[in-house]
Coordinates of C-alpha atoms in Angstrom, one line a residue:
X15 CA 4.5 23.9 8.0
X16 CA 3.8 26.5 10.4
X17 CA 2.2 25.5 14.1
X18 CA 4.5 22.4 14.5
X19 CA 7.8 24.8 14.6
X20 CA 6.6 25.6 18.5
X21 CA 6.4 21.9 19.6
X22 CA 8.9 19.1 20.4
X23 CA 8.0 16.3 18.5
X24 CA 7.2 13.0 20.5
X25 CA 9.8 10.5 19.5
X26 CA 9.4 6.7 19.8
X27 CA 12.2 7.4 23.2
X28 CA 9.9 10.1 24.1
X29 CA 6.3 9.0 24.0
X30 CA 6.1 6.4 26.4
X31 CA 6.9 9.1 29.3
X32 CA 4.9 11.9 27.9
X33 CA 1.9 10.6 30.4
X34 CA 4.6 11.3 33.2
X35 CA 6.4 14.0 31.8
X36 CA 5.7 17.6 30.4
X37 CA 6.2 18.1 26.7
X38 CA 8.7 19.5 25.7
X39 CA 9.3 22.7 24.1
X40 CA 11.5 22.9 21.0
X41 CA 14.5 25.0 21.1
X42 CA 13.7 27.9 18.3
X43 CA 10.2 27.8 19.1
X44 CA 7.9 31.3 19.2
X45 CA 6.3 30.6 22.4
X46 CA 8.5 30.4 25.5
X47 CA 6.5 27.2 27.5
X48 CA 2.5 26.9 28.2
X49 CA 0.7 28.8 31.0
X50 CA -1.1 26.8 33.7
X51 CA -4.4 29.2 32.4
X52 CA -4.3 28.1 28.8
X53 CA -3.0 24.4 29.9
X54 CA -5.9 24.1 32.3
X55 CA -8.3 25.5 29.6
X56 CA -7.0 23.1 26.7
X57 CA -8.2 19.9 29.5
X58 CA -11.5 20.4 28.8
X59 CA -14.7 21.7 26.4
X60 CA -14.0 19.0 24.3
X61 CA -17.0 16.8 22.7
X62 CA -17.0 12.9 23.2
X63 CA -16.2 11.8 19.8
X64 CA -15.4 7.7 20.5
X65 CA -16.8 5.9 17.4
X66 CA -19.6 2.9 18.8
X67 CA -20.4 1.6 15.1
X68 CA -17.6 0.4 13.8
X69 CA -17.3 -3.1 12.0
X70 CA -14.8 -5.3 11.4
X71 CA -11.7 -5.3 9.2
X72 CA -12.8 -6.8 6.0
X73 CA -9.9 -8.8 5.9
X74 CA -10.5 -9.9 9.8
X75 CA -11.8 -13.4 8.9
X76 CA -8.2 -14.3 7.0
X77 CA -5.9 -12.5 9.7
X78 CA -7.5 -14.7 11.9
X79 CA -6.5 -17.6 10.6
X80 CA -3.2 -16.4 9.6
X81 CA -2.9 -16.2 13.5
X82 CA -4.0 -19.7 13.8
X83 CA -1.5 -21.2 11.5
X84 CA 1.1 -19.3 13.7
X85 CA 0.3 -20.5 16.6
X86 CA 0.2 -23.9 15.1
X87 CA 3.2 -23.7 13.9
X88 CA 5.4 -22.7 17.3
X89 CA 3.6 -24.4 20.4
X90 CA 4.9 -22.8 23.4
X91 CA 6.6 -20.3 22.1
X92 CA 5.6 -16.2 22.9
X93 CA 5.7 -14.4 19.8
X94 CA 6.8 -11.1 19.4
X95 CA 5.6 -9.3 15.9
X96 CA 6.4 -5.1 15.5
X97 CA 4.9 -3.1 13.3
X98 CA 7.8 -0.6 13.1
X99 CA 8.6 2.9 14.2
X100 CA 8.6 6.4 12.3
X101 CA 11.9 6.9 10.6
X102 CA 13.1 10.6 10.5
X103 CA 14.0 11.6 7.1
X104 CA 15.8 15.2 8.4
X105 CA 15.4 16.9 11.4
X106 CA 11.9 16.7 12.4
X107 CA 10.3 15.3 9.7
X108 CA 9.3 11.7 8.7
X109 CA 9.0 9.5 6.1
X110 CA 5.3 8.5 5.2
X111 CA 5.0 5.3 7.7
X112 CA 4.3 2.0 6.5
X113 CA 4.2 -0.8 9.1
X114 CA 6.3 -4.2 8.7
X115 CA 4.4 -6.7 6.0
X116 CA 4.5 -9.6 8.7
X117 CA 3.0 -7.4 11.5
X118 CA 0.4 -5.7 8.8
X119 CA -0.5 -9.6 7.2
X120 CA -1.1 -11.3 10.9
X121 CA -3.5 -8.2 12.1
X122 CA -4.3 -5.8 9.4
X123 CA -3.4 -2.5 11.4
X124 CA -0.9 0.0 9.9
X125 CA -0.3 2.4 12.7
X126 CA 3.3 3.0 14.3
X127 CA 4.8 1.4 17.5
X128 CA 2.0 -1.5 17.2
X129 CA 2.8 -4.8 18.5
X130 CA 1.0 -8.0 18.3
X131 CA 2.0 -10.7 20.9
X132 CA 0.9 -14.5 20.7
X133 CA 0.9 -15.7 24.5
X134 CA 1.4 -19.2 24.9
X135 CA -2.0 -20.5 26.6
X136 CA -3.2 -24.3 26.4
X137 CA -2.7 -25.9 23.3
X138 CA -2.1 -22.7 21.0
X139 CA -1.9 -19.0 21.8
X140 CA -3.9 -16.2 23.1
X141 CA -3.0 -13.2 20.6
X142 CA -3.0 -9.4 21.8
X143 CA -2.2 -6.3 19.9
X144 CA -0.4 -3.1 21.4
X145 CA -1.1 0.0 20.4
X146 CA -0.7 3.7 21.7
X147 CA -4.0 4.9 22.7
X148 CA -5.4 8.2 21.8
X149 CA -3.5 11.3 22.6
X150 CA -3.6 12.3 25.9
X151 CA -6.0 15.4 26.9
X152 CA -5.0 15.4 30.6
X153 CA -1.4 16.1 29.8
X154 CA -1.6 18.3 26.8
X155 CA -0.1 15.4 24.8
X156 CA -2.8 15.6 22.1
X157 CA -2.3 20.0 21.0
X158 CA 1.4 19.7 22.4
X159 CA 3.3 16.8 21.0
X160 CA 4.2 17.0 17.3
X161 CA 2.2 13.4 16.9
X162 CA -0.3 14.6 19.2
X163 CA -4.2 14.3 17.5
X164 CA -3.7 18.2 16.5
X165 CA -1.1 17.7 14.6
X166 CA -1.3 14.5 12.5
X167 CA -4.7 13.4 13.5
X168 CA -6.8 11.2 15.1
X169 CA -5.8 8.0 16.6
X170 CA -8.4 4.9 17.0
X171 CA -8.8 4.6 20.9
X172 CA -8.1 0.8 21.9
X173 CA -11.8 0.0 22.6
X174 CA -12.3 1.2 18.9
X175 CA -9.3 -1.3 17.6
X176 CA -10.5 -4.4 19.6
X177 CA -14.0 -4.1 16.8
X178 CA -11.9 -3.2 13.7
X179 CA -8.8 -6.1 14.4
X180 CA -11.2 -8.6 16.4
X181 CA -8.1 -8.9 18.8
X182 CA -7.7 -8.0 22.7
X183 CA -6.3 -4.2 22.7
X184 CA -3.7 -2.9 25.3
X185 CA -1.7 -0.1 25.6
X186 CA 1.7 -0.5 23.7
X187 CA 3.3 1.6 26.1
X188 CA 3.3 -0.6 28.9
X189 CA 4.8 -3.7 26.6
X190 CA 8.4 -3.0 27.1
X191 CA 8.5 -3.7 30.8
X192 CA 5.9 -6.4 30.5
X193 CA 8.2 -8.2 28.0
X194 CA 11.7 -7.6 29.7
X195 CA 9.9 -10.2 32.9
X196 CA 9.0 -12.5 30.0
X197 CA 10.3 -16.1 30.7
X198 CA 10.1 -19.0 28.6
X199 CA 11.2 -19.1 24.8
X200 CA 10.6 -16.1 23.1
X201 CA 10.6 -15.0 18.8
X202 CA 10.5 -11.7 17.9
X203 CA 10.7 -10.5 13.9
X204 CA 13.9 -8.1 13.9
X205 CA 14.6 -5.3 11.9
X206 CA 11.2 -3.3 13.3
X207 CA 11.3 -1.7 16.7
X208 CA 15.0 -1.4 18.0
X209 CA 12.9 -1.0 21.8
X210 CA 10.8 -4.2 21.7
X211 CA 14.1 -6.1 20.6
X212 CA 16.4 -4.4 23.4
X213 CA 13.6 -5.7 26.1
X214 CA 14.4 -9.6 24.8
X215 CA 18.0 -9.0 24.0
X216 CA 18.7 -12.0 26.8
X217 CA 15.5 -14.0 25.8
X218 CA 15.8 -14.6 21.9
X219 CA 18.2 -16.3 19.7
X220 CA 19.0 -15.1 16.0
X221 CA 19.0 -18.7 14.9
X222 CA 14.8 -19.1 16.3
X223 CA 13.9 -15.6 15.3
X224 CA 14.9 -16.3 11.6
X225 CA 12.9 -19.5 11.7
X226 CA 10.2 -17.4 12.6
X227 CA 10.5 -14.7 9.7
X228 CA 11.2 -17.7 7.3
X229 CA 7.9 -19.1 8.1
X230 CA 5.7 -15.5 8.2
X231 CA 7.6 -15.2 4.1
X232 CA 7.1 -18.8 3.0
X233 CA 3.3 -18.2 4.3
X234 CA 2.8 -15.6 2.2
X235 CA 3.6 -17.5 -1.2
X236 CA -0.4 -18.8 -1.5
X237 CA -2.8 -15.9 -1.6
X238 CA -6.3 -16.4 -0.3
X239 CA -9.3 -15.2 -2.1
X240 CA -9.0 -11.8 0.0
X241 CA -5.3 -11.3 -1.3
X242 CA -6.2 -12.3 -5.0
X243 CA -8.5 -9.7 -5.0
X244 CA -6.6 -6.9 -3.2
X245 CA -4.0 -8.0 -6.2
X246 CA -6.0 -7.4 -9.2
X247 CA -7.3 -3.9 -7.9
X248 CA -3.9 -3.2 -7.7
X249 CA -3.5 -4.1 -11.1
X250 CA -6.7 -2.8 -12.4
X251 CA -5.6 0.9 -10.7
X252 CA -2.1 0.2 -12.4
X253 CA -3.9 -0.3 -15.8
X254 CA -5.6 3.1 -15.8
X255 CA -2.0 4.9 -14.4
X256 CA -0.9 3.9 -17.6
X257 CA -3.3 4.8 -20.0
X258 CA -3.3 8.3 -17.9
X259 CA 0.9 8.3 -18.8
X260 CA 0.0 8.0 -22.7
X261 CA -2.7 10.5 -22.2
X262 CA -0.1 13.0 -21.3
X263 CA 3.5 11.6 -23.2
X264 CA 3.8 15.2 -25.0
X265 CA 4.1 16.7 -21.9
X266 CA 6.4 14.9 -21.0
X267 CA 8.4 15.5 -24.3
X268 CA 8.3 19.1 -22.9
X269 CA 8.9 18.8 -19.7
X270 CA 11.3 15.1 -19.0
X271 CA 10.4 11.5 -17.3
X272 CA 9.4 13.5 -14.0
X273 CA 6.1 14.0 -16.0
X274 CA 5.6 10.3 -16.3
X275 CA 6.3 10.0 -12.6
X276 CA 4.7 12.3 -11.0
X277 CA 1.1 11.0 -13.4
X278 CA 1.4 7.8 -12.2
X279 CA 1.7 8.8 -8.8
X280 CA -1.4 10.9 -8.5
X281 CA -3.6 7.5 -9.8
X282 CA -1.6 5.8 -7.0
X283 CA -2.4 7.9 -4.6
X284 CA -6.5 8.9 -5.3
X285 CA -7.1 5.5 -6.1
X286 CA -4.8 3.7 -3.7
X287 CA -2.1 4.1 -0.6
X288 CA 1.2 4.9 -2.7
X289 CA 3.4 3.0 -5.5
X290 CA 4.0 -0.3 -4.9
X291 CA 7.7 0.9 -5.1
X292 CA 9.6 3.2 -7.0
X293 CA 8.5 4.0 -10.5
X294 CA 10.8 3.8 -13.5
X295 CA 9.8 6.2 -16.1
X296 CA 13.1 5.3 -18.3
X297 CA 13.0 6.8 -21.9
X298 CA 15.3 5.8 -24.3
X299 CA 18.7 4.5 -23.4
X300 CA 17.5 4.9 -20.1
X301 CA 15.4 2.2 -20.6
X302 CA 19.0 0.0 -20.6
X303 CA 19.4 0.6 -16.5
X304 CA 17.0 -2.0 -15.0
X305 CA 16.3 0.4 -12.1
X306 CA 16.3 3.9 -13.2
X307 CA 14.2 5.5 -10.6
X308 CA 16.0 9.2 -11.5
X309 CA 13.8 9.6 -13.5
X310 CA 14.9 13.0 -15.1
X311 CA 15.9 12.5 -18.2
X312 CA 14.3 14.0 -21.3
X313 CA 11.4 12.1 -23.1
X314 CA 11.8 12.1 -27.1
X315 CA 10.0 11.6 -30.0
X316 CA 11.8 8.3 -31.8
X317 CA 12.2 6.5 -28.5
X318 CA 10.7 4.4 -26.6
X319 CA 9.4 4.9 -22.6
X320 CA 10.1 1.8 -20.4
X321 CA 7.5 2.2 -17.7
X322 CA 7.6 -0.2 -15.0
X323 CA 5.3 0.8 -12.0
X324 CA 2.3 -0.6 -10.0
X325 CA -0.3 1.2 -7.6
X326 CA -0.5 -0.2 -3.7
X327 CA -3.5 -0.6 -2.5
X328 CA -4.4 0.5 1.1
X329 CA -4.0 -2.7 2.2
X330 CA -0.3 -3.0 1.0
X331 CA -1.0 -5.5 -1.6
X332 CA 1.1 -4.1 -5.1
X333 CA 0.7 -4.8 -8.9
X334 CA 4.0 -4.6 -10.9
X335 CA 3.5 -4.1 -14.1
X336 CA 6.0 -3.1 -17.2
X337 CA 5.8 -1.9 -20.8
X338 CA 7.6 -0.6 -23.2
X339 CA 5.6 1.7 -25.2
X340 CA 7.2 3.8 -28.5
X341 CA 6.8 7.9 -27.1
X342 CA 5.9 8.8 -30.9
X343 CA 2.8 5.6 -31.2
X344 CA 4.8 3.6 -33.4
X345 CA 7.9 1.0 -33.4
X346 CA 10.6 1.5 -35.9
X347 CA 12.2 -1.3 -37.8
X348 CA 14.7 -2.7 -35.3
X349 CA 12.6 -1.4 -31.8
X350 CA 9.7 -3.7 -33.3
X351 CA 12.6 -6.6 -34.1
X352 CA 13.5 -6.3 -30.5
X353 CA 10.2 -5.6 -28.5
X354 CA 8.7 -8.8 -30.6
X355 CA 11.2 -11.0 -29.3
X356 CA 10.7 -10.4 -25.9
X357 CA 6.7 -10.8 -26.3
X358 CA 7.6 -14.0 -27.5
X359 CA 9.8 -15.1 -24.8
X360 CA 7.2 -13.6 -22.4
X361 CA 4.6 -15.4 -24.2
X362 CA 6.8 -18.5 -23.6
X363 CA 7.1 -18.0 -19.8
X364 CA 3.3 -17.2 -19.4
X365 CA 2.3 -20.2 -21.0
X366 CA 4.3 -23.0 -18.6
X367 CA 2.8 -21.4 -15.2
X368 CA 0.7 -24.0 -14.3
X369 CA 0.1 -25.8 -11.0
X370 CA 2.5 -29.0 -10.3
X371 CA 5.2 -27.1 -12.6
X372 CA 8.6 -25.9 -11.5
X373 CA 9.0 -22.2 -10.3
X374 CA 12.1 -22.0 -12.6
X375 CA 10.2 -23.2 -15.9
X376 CA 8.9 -19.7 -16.7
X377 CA 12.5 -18.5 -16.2
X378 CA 14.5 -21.4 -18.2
X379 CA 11.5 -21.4 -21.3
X380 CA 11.9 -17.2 -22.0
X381 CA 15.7 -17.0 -21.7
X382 CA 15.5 -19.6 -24.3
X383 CA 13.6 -17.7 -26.7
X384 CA 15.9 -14.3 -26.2
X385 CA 18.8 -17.3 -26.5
X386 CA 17.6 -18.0 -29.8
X387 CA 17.6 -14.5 -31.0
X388 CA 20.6 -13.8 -30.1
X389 CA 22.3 -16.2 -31.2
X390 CA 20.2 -16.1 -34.7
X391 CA 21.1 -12.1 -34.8
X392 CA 24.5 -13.2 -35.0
X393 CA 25.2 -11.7 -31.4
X394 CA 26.3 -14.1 -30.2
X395 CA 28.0 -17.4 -31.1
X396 CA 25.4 -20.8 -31.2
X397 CA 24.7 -23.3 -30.6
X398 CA 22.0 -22.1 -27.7
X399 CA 22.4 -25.0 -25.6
X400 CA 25.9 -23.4 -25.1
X401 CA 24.9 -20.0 -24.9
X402 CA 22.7 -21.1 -21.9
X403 CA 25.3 -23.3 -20.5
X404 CA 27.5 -20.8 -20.1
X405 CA 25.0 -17.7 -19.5
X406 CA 26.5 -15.8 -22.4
X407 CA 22.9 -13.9 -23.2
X408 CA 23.0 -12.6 -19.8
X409 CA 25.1 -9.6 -21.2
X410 CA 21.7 -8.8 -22.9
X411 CA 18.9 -10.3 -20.4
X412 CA 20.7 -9.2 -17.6
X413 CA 18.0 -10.7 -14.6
X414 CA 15.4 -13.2 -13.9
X415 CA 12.0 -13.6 -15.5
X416 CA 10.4 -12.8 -12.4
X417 CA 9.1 -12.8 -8.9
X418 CA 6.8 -13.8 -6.1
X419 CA 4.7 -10.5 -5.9
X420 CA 1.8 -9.4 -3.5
X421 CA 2.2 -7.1 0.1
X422 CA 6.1 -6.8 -0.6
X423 CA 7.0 -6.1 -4.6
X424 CA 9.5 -8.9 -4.4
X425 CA 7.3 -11.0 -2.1
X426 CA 8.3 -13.5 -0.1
X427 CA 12.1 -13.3 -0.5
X428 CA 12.8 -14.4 3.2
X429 CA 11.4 -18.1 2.1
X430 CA 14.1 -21.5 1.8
X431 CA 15.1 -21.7 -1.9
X432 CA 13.5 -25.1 -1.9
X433 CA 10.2 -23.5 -1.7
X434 CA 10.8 -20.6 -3.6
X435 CA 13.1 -21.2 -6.2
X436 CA 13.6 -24.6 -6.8
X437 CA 9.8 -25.1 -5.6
X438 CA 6.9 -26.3 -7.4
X439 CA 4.0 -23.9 -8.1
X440 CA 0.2 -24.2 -6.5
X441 CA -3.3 -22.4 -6.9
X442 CA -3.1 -19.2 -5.3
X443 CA 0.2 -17.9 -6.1
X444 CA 1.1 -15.1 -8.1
X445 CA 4.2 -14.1 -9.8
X446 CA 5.5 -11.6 -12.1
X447 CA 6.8 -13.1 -15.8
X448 CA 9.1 -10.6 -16.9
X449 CA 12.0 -10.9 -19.6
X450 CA 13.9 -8.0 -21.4
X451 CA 16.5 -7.2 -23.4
X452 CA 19.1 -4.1 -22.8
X453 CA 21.5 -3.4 -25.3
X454 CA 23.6 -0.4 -23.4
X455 CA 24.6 2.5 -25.3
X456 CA 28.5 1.9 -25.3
X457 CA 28.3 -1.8 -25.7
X458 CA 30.9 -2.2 -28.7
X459 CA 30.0 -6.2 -29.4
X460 CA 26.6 -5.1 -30.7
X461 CA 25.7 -3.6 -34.0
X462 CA 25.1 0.4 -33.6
X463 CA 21.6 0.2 -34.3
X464 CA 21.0 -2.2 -31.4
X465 CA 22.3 0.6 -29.3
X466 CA 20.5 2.4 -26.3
X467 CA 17.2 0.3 -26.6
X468 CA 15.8 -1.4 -23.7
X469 CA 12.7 -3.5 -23.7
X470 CA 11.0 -5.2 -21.2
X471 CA 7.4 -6.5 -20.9
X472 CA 6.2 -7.6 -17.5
X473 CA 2.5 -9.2 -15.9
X474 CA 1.4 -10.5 -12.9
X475 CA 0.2 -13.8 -13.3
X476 CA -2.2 -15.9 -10.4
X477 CA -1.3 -19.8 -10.6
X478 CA -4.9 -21.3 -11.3
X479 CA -6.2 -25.0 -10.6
X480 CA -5.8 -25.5 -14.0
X481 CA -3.0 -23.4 -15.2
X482 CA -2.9 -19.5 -14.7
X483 CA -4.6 -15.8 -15.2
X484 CA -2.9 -13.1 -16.1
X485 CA -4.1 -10.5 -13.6
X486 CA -2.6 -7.4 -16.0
X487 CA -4.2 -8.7 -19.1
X488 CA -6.2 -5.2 -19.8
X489 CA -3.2 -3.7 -21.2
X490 CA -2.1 -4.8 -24.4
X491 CA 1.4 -6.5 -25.0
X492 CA 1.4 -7.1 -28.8
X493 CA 3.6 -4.4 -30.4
X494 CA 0.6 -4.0 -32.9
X495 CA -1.9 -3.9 -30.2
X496 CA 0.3 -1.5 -28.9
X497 CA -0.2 0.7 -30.9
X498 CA -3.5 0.7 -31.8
X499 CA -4.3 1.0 -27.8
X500 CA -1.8 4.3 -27.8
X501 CA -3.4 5.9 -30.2
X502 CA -7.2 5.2 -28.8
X503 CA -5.8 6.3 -26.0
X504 CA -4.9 9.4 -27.0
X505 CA -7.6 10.1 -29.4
X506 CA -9.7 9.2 -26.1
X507 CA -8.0 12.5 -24.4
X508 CA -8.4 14.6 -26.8
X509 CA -12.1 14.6 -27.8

């Protein structure tokens, strides 16, 4: 970095007064303040760059209705949604922003210090979103500030925004003051914008704002057609970050599981917004800590990789996606024995997703099958209906089978149990079917052999009107197709 070391950087405390106030200079910086010359000069010579053909949103039409169930839902009510502030990360530098998956789902925007309000009117609700407006010229705001448009770019004036969100645009600065006058009941979905919730700390209730983020989560569980497909080019991108990890595995043996990550993240990143989350790249016992995101271990030939990742797309919708692939191409006697078993337990789980079913059948039919292993390797002592009773082959399964997935990579996890977990499942939603086995390094109840090997095999599946698709279906699962895949892949890079 070199030009922003002479700035203050606008702050969300700071920007709403920047119109009012000078910018300020930062302590250490090169040049002592701004002469009224060069400030005078800086106001003007500039080209009219507002963009007049821009076209809706392709996801307008569903965020739209998404509104409409909202309003539908709380008559009366105003309805306060952020989209979240940038976080600092040290000093003056931030994290990458993302906005909040409720405010992102109801309006399709991704900026910072956006908020969309639903105004009671009539019957329903008159929706508005609030959004800083392009950097001021008049005030120096846009060279000066450290988010002015010099700096990190171009903001979308709000005459731009009202074509690309189809919603009434206002300036977000103004909304603090606005809402703090606000009478009548009032939700607002916490956690986002500490400066939106101090304007409604006397209006809003903890008990109605969770009703609120309850129902924005439990909407979430069916995906429209626009969501489906977001989903599978998330999975589709996912698909070639992993053939581009095989491509380079002897690499990585020189180097260590950084390799792995840092390949998969370049497909994430030309081909979508980010990682859906973050990657574990675990090679061999490594593989045996369900969330090893370290990464930095060494990658050997003889072992296996346990790569569980997924690619984002730019409109926050995430594949998750895991296999366990041998480093060398090829299983040995007891990795095969193991990996097998958890295919067939997958294959178990895939096979009872089906519309009108349980959400737990998935769950209950694969621990049955790695139940039955276990208790026919001699593990652990039968029968299975006592083993499951109990939960005994947790030791070795460790978690669930899976997970709503889709703008959040454990989706939906602010829905009621009764229509999550003990819920039935319906066209439209997707879930990950995931079972593993881990068999830890220094676990003494297991025969040494088992030792340090860690297997898990994990798609995303869309609930179909009559049963389900397996959205991840491109890369192969069998441990024979495995390998036959691995080593195409590989011949495939080297020709």
């Amino acid at each position: 970095m070199t030009v922003a070391d002479e700035l203050e950087p606008a702050t969300p405390e700071n920007e709403a007064t920047e119109a009012e106030e000078p910018i300020k200079q930062r302590k250490n910086g090169l040049y002592p303040g701004v002469s009224d010359e060069l400030a005078e000069n800086m106001k003007s010579g500039w080209a009219d760059t507002e963009l007049h053909d821009l076209r809706p949103i392709a996801q307008a039409a569903e965020t739209a209705a998404r509104r409409a169930a909202l309003s539908a839902r709380f008559p009366g009510d105003r309805l306060v949604i952020p989209s979240g502030n940038l976080k600092t990360r040290s000093n003056d530098t931030e994290y990458p922003f993302r906005a909040s998956v409720e405010y992102a789902y109801l309006t399709g925007n991704q900026t910072e210090d956006g908020v969309l309000v639903l105004e009671p009117k009539g019957e329903g609700h008159e929706a508005t979103l609030y959004l800083l407006p392009r950097s001021d010229r008049e005030n120096g705001e846009f060279w000066l500030s450290g988010q002015g448009e010099l700096w990190v770019g171009r903001r979308h004036s709000l005459t731009e925004s009202e074509k690309l969100y189809g919603i009434p645009v206002s300036d977000v600065r103004e909304l603090a003051d606005s809402l703090r006058e606000a009478t009548g009941p009032v939700r607002v979905v916490r956690g986002h914008d500490a400066g939106i919730e101090a304007a409604l700390t006397d209006k809003v209730t903890a008990e109605r704002d969770e009703e609120l983020r309850v129902f924005l989560s439990e909407a979430r569980l069916v995906k429209d057609e626009f969501e489906i497909g977001e989903l599978q080019k998330a999975v589709d991108s996912t698909v070639r970050g992993f053939e581009d990890v095989v491509r380079v595995l002897d690499k990585a043996e020189a180097t260590s599981e950084r390799y792995i990550e840092g390949t998969f993240f370049l497909r994430a990143r030309v081909e979508g917004n980010d990682v859906g989350y973050g990657s574990i790249c675990a090679a061999g016992p490594h593989a045996t800590t369900l969330h090893w995101v370290r990464n930095d271990g060494p990658v050997r030939s003889g072992d296996l990789l346990l790569l569980d990742a997924g690619v984002e797309t730019h409109t926050y919708y995430t594949a998750d996606v895991t296999r366990t692939l041998p480093i060398n191409g090829r299983f040995s006697e007891i990795q095969r024995k193991i990996y097998d078993a958890v295919y067939d337990a997958q294959e178990a789980g895939i096979a009872v997703v089906q519309p009108g079913g349980k959400y737990r059948d998935f769950h209950d039919a694969a621990q049955r099958v790695l139940t039955e292993r276990l208790v026919e390797w001699g593990l652990v002592e039968g029968p299975v209906e006592r083993v499951l009773e109990l939960g005994l082959q947790r030791r070795w399964t460790l978690h669930g089978t899976g997970h709503m997935l889709g703008m959040d990579v454990h989706d939906c996890a602010a829905a009621r149990v009764e229509t999550y977990v003990d819920g039935t499942l319906e066209p439209g939603m997707v879930l990950t079917v995931e079972p593993g086995l881990y068999f830890q390094a220094d676990d003494l109840t297991v025969p040494e052999e088992y030792r340090g090997i860690g297997v898990r095999i994990e798609d995303d599946i869309l609930v179909t009107e009559n049963g389900n698709r397996n959205l991840s279906a491109a890369l192969p699962r069998r441990s024979d197709e495995v390998e036959l895949w691995m080593a195409s892949v590989k011949g495939a890079g080297q020709s």
